[in-house]
Coordinates of C-alpha atoms in Angstrom, one line a residue:
X1 CA 98.7 53.3 -52.1
X2 CA 100.9 53.0 -49.0
X3 CA 99.9 54.0 -45.5
X4 CA 102.6 55.5 -43.3
X5 CA 103.1 53.3 -40.2
X6 CA 104.1 56.3 -38.2
X7 CA 101.5 59.0 -38.9
X8 CA 98.9 57.0 -40.9
X9 CA 99.1 59.3 -44.0
X10 CA 98.2 57.7 -47.3
X11 CA 100.9 58.0 -50.0
X12 CA 100.4 57.2 -53.6
X13 CA 102.5 54.3 -55.0
X14 CA 104.1 55.7 -58.2
X15 CA 107.0 53.8 -59.7
X16 CA 110.3 55.5 -59.0
X17 CA 108.7 57.9 -56.5
X18 CA 110.0 58.5 -53.0
X19 CA 110.0 55.8 -50.4
X20 CA 109.4 58.1 -47.5
X21 CA 106.1 59.5 -46.1
X22 CA 105.2 62.9 -47.5
X23 CA 103.7 63.8 -44.2
X24 CA 106.4 62.9 -41.6
X25 CA 109.3 61.6 -43.7
X26 CA 109.2 58.1 -42.2
X27 CA 110.3 55.3 -44.5
X28 CA 107.5 53.6 -46.3
X29 CA 107.0 50.0 -47.4
X30 CA 105.5 49.8 -50.8
X31 CA 102.3 47.9 -51.1
X32 CA 98.6 48.1 -51.4
X33 CA 96.4 49.7 -48.8
X34 CA 94.1 47.3 -47.0
X35 CA 90.6 47.2 -48.4
X36 CA 87.7 48.7 -46.4
X37 CA 86.5 45.2 -45.5
X38 CA 90.0 44.5 -44.2
X39 CA 90.0 47.7 -42.1
X40 CA 86.7 46.9 -40.6
X41 CA 87.7 43.3 -39.9
X42 CA 90.7 44.6 -37.9
X43 CA 88.3 46.4 -35.6
X44 CA 85.4 43.9 -35.7
X45 CA 84.6 41.5 -32.9
X46 CA 83.4 38.0 -33.1
X47 CA 80.0 37.2 -31.8
X48 CA 81.4 35.6 -28.7
X49 CA 83.6 38.7 -28.0
X50 CA 80.7 41.1 -28.6
X51 CA 78.4 39.1 -26.3
X52 CA 81.1 39.1 -23.6
X53 CA 81.7 42.8 -23.9
X54 CA 78.0 43.7 -23.9
X55 CA 77.1 41.4 -21.0
X56 CA 74.0 39.2 -20.7
X57 CA 71.3 40.3 -23.1
X58 CA 67.5 39.9 -22.8
X59 CA 66.2 36.7 -24.3
X60 CA 64.6 38.5 -27.2
X61 CA 67.9 40.2 -28.2
X62 CA 70.3 37.1 -28.3
X63 CA 69.7 36.2 -32.0
X64 CA 72.1 37.7 -34.5
X65 CA 71.0 39.9 -37.4
X66 CA 72.1 39.6 -41.0
X67 CA 73.4 42.5 -43.1
X68 CA 71.2 43.3 -46.0
X69 CA 74.2 44.3 -48.1
X70 CA 76.7 41.5 -47.7
X71 CA 74.7 38.9 -45.7
X72 CA 77.2 38.8 -42.8
X73 CA 75.5 37.8 -39.5
X74 CA 76.3 40.3 -36.8
X75 CA 75.6 40.4 -33.0
X76 CA 72.1 41.6 -32.2
X77 CA 73.6 44.7 -30.5
X78 CA 75.6 45.8 -33.5
X79 CA 74.6 49.2 -35.1
X80 CA 76.5 48.6 -38.3
X81 CA 77.8 45.5 -40.2
X82 CA 81.2 44.5 -39.0
X83 CA 82.1 43.2 -42.5
X84 CA 81.0 46.0 -44.9
X85 CA 80.1 48.9 -42.6
X86 CA 76.4 49.1 -43.7
X87 CA 74.3 50.7 -40.9
X88 CA 71.4 48.8 -39.6
X89 CA 68.0 50.5 -39.6
X90 CA 66.8 51.6 -36.2
X91 CA 63.6 50.0 -34.9
X92 CA 60.6 52.2 -35.5
X93 CA 59.2 53.9 -32.4
X94 CA 56.0 52.5 -31.1
X95 CA 53.0 54.7 -32.2
X96 CA 51.2 56.4 -29.3
X97 CA 47.7 55.2 -28.5
X98 CA 45.0 56.9 -30.5
X99 CA 43.5 58.4 -27.4
X100 CA 46.8 59.6 -26.0
X101 CA 47.3 63.4 -25.6
X102 CA 50.0 65.0 -27.8
X103 CA 53.4 65.3 -26.1
X104 CA 53.7 68.5 -24.2
X105 CA 50.0 69.1 -23.9
X106 CA 48.5 70.0 -20.5
X107 CA 45.2 69.6 -18.9
X108 CA 42.7 72.3 -20.1
X109 CA 42.7 75.3 -17.7
X110 CA 39.3 75.9 -16.3
X111 CA 38.7 79.6 -15.7
X112 CA 37.1 80.6 -12.4
X113 CA 33.5 81.6 -12.8
X114 CA 32.8 85.3 -11.8
X115 CA 30.7 86.0 -8.8
X116 CA 26.9 85.9 -9.4
X117 CA 26.5 89.5 -8.3
X118 CA 28.7 92.4 -7.2
X119 CA 29.5 92.9 -3.6
X120 CA 31.9 95.5 -2.0
X121 CA 33.3 95.6 1.6
X122 CA 33.8 99.1 2.9
X123 CA 36.1 99.8 5.9
X124 CA 34.1 102.1 8.2
X125 CA 36.7 102.1 11.0
X126 CA 40.2 100.9 11.4
X127 CA 43.7 101.1 9.8
X128 CA 42.3 101.0 6.3
X129 CA 39.4 103.3 7.0
X130 CA 37.7 104.5 3.8
X131 CA 39.1 101.6 1.7
X132 CA 36.6 99.7 -0.5
X133 CA 37.2 96.0 -1.6
X134 CA 35.2 94.5 -4.4
X135 CA 34.8 90.8 -4.2
X136 CA 36.2 89.4 -7.4
X137 CA 36.3 85.6 -6.6
X138 CA 33.9 82.9 -5.5
X139 CA 35.9 82.7 -2.3
X140 CA 37.5 85.8 -0.8
X141 CA 39.8 85.7 2.3
X142 CA 39.5 88.3 5.0
X143 CA 42.2 89.1 7.5
X144 CA 45.2 91.2 8.5
X145 CA 47.8 90.7 5.8
X146 CA 48.1 88.8 2.5
X147 CA 44.3 88.3 2.0
X148 CA 41.8 89.4 -0.6
X149 CA 40.4 91.9 1.9
X150 CA 43.6 93.1 3.7
X151 CA 42.9 95.1 6.9
X152 CA 46.4 96.1 7.7
X153 CA 48.5 95.6 10.8
X154 CA 45.9 94.9 13.5
X155 CA 47.2 92.9 16.4
X156 CA 43.7 91.5 17.1
X157 CA 43.0 90.2 13.6
X158 CA 44.4 86.9 12.4
X159 CA 46.2 86.6 9.0
X160 CA 43.1 84.7 7.7
X161 CA 40.2 85.3 10.1
X162 CA 37.2 84.6 7.8
X163 CA 36.1 83.9 4.2
X164 CA 33.4 85.6 2.2
X165 CA 32.1 83.1 -0.3
X166 CA 29.3 83.0 -2.9
X167 CA 27.1 79.9 -2.5
X168 CA 24.5 79.8 -5.3
X169 CA 22.9 83.2 -5.1
X170 CA 23.9 83.9 -1.5
X171 CA 26.8 85.6 0.2
X172 CA 28.1 83.6 3.1
X173 CA 30.6 84.4 5.9
X174 CA 32.6 81.5 7.2
X175 CA 34.6 81.9 10.4
X176 CA 38.1 80.3 10.1
X177 CA 38.6 79.6 13.8
X178 CA 40.9 82.4 14.7
X179 CA 41.4 83.4 18.4
X180 CA 39.4 86.7 18.3
X181 CA 36.9 85.6 15.6
X182 CA 34.5 87.8 13.7
X183 CA 31.3 89.5 14.9
X184 CA 28.1 90.3 12.9
X185 CA 25.8 93.1 13.9
X186 CA 22.3 92.0 15.0
X187 CA 19.4 92.6 12.7
X188 CA 16.9 90.9 15.0
X189 CA 16.9 88.6 18.0
X190 CA 19.4 85.8 17.7
X191 CA 19.6 82.5 19.6
X192 CA 22.3 82.3 22.3
X193 CA 24.2 79.2 23.4
X194 CA 26.4 78.8 26.4
X195 CA 29.9 80.2 25.6
X196 CA 28.6 82.7 23.0
X197 CA 30.4 86.1 22.9
X198 CA 28.9 89.4 22.1
X199 CA 29.9 93.1 22.0
X200 CA 27.9 95.9 23.5
X201 CA 29.6 99.3 23.3
X202 CA 33.3 98.8 24.2
X203 CA 32.6 95.7 26.3
X204 CA 33.0 92.1 25.4
X205 CA 30.6 89.8 27.2
X206 CA 30.1 86.0 27.4
X207 CA 26.9 84.2 28.0
X208 CA 27.5 81.1 30.2
X209 CA 23.9 79.8 30.4
X210 CA 22.4 78.1 33.4
X211 CA 24.8 77.5 36.3
X212 CA 24.6 76.0 39.8
X213 CA 25.4 78.5 42.6
X214 CA 27.3 76.9 45.4
X215 CA 26.0 77.2 48.9
X216 CA 28.3 78.6 51.6
X217 CA 29.5 76.4 54.5
X218 CA 26.9 75.6 57.1
X219 CA 27.4 77.6 60.3
X220 CA 25.6 79.0 63.2
X221 CA 25.5 82.5 61.6
X222 CA 24.7 82.7 57.8
X223 CA 26.9 84.9 55.6
X224 CA 25.4 88.2 54.7
X225 CA 24.9 88.8 51.0
X226 CA 22.4 89.6 48.2
X227 CA 19.4 87.4 47.9
X228 CA 19.9 84.3 45.8
X229 CA 18.0 84.0 42.4
X230 CA 14.9 81.9 42.6
X231 CA 15.1 78.8 40.4
X232 CA 17.9 78.4 37.8
X233 CA 20.6 81.1 37.7
X234 CA 21.9 82.3 34.3
X235 CA 25.4 83.9 34.2
X236 CA 26.8 86.7 32.0
X237 CA 30.5 87.5 32.3
X238 CA 32.6 90.5 31.3
X239 CA 35.7 89.4 29.4
X240 CA 38.7 91.6 29.9
X241 CA 41.8 92.0 27.7
X242 CA 43.9 88.8 27.7
X243 CA 40.8 86.6 28.5
X244 CA 40.6 87.6 32.2
X245 CA 37.2 87.6 33.9
X246 CA 35.7 90.9 35.0
X247 CA 32.2 91.7 36.3
X248 CA 29.9 88.7 36.7
X249 CA 26.1 88.8 36.8
X250 CA 23.7 86.0 37.9
X251 CA 20.0 86.4 37.3
X252 CA 17.1 84.0 37.0
X253 CA 15.4 85.9 34.2
X254 CA 13.2 86.6 32.3
X255 CA 15.8 89.0 31.0
X256 CA 19.3 90.3 31.7
X257 CA 19.9 93.8 30.4
X258 CA 23.2 95.5 29.7
X259 CA 23.6 99.2 29.5
X260 CA 24.8 102.4 31.1
X261 CA 22.3 102.6 33.9
X262 CA 19.2 100.9 35.3
X263 CA 20.2 97.4 34.0
X264 CA 21.4 94.2 35.6
X265 CA 24.9 94.9 34.2
X266 CA 25.7 98.7 34.2
X267 CA 28.8 100.3 32.7
X268 CA 28.3 104.0 33.3
X269 CA 31.7 105.0 31.8
X270 CA 31.1 103.5 28.4
X271 CA 29.9 106.4 26.2
X272 CA 28.9 104.1 23.4
X273 CA 26.3 102.3 25.5
X274 CA 22.7 103.4 25.6
X275 CA 21.0 103.3 29.1
X276 CA 19.5 99.9 28.0
X277 CA 21.7 98.7 25.2
X278 CA 21.3 94.9 24.9
X279 CA 19.0 92.3 26.4
X280 CA 19.3 88.5 27.0
X281 CA 15.8 87.1 26.9
X282 CA 15.3 83.8 28.7
X283 CA 12.3 81.6 27.8
X284 CA 10.5 79.2 30.2
X285 CA 12.3 76.2 28.7
X286 CA 15.7 77.8 29.5
X287 CA 16.6 78.8 25.9
X288 CA 18.0 82.3 25.4
X289 CA 18.0 85.0 22.7
X290 CA 20.2 88.1 22.4
X291 CA 18.3 91.2 21.3
X292 CA 19.0 94.8 20.5
X293 CA 16.3 97.1 21.8
X294 CA 17.4 99.7 19.3
X295 CA 18.4 102.4 21.8
X296 CA 22.2 102.5 21.0
X297 CA 23.6 103.7 17.7
X298 CA 26.6 101.3 17.8
X299 CA 24.3 98.3 18.0
X300 CA 25.1 94.8 19.3
X301 CA 27.5 92.4 17.7
X302 CA 27.3 88.6 18.1
X303 CA 30.4 86.4 17.4
X304 CA 30.1 83.9 14.6
X305 CA 30.8 80.5 16.1
X306 CA 34.1 78.8 15.0
X307 CA 33.7 77.2 11.5
X308 CA 30.1 78.4 11.3
X309 CA 28.5 79.8 8.1
X310 CA 26.3 82.9 8.3
X311 CA 24.4 84.4 5.4
X312 CA 25.0 88.1 4.8
X313 CA 23.1 90.7 2.8
X314 CA 23.7 94.4 1.9
X315 CA 24.0 96.7 4.8
X316 CA 25.3 94.1 7.3
X317 CA 28.1 95.2 9.6
X318 CA 31.1 93.1 10.6
X319 CA 33.6 93.6 13.4
X320 CA 37.1 92.1 13.5
X321 CA 39.4 93.4 16.2
X322 CA 39.4 97.2 15.9
X323 CA 38.0 97.1 12.4
X324 CA 34.4 97.8 11.5
X325 CA 33.3 96.8 8.0
X326 CA 30.1 97.3 6.0
X327 CA 28.8 94.9 3.3
X328 CA 27.4 96.6 0.2
X329 CA 25.5 94.7 -2.5
X330 CA 25.9 96.7 -5.8

């Protein structure tokens, strides 16, 4: 068989046959086609050439490997025998450890446990008035938009103002530190600390605790004014929109009342206030409590301190901005 030097086509050598290629017509030289080993040898590299082409090899791969068919030693990087063409077997993949997870497997997904009991939050007043939200998670976010309990577009409510969470067999409210915070309606007297805020009717008030009243400048003629409180003076301040300070009251105790008339702080134009709506009761040791005498239907709301946890029960009322919520245990 003769191979055409022009196109590579194989032509059979038959005595008296044509001397030109059947494929392209080029002139052929009669002879025998090279053997397979000769063809491979034409393309094979010596060990030195293969090592130079492959670059430096790791120490464990520098030894040659012998062909199982013909015994020829080939470079360690060869995939087939350069003499006879026999493919070398690929090294077996290392077996995974017995305790290894199957490929593609993921960590087992732990389903969230359902709440221990059913609680619903009803919007009594606000943009979503009449809406009922059932708490379906262990932790439920409460805020204006994008939360579990979504109160709508209220400028005074933060996106995430508070969280209602189940802790063991209790429902707990956690304040998330927003500017306006969240208020809980009083069920009984609650301790007051300086800086605490509370709502009575439509008014926001702040208890500042004991303060020192400055004396006026000494002069021949004293300044005319109301009598100074005897002993320590306790201050309550009205907080106006934007955080400005409104009416201020200083009293020595034993109580400071807030209402529509006949109190230490009177707001006669507030229709939601009872004549005596809220009381700050001051003990002999200077500690104070906020109390609701029970004369006003709207009640008294005390702000939850930032990051504080407060336990709730069925019937509790919450106030966020212009929203009024009721907690129902079903």
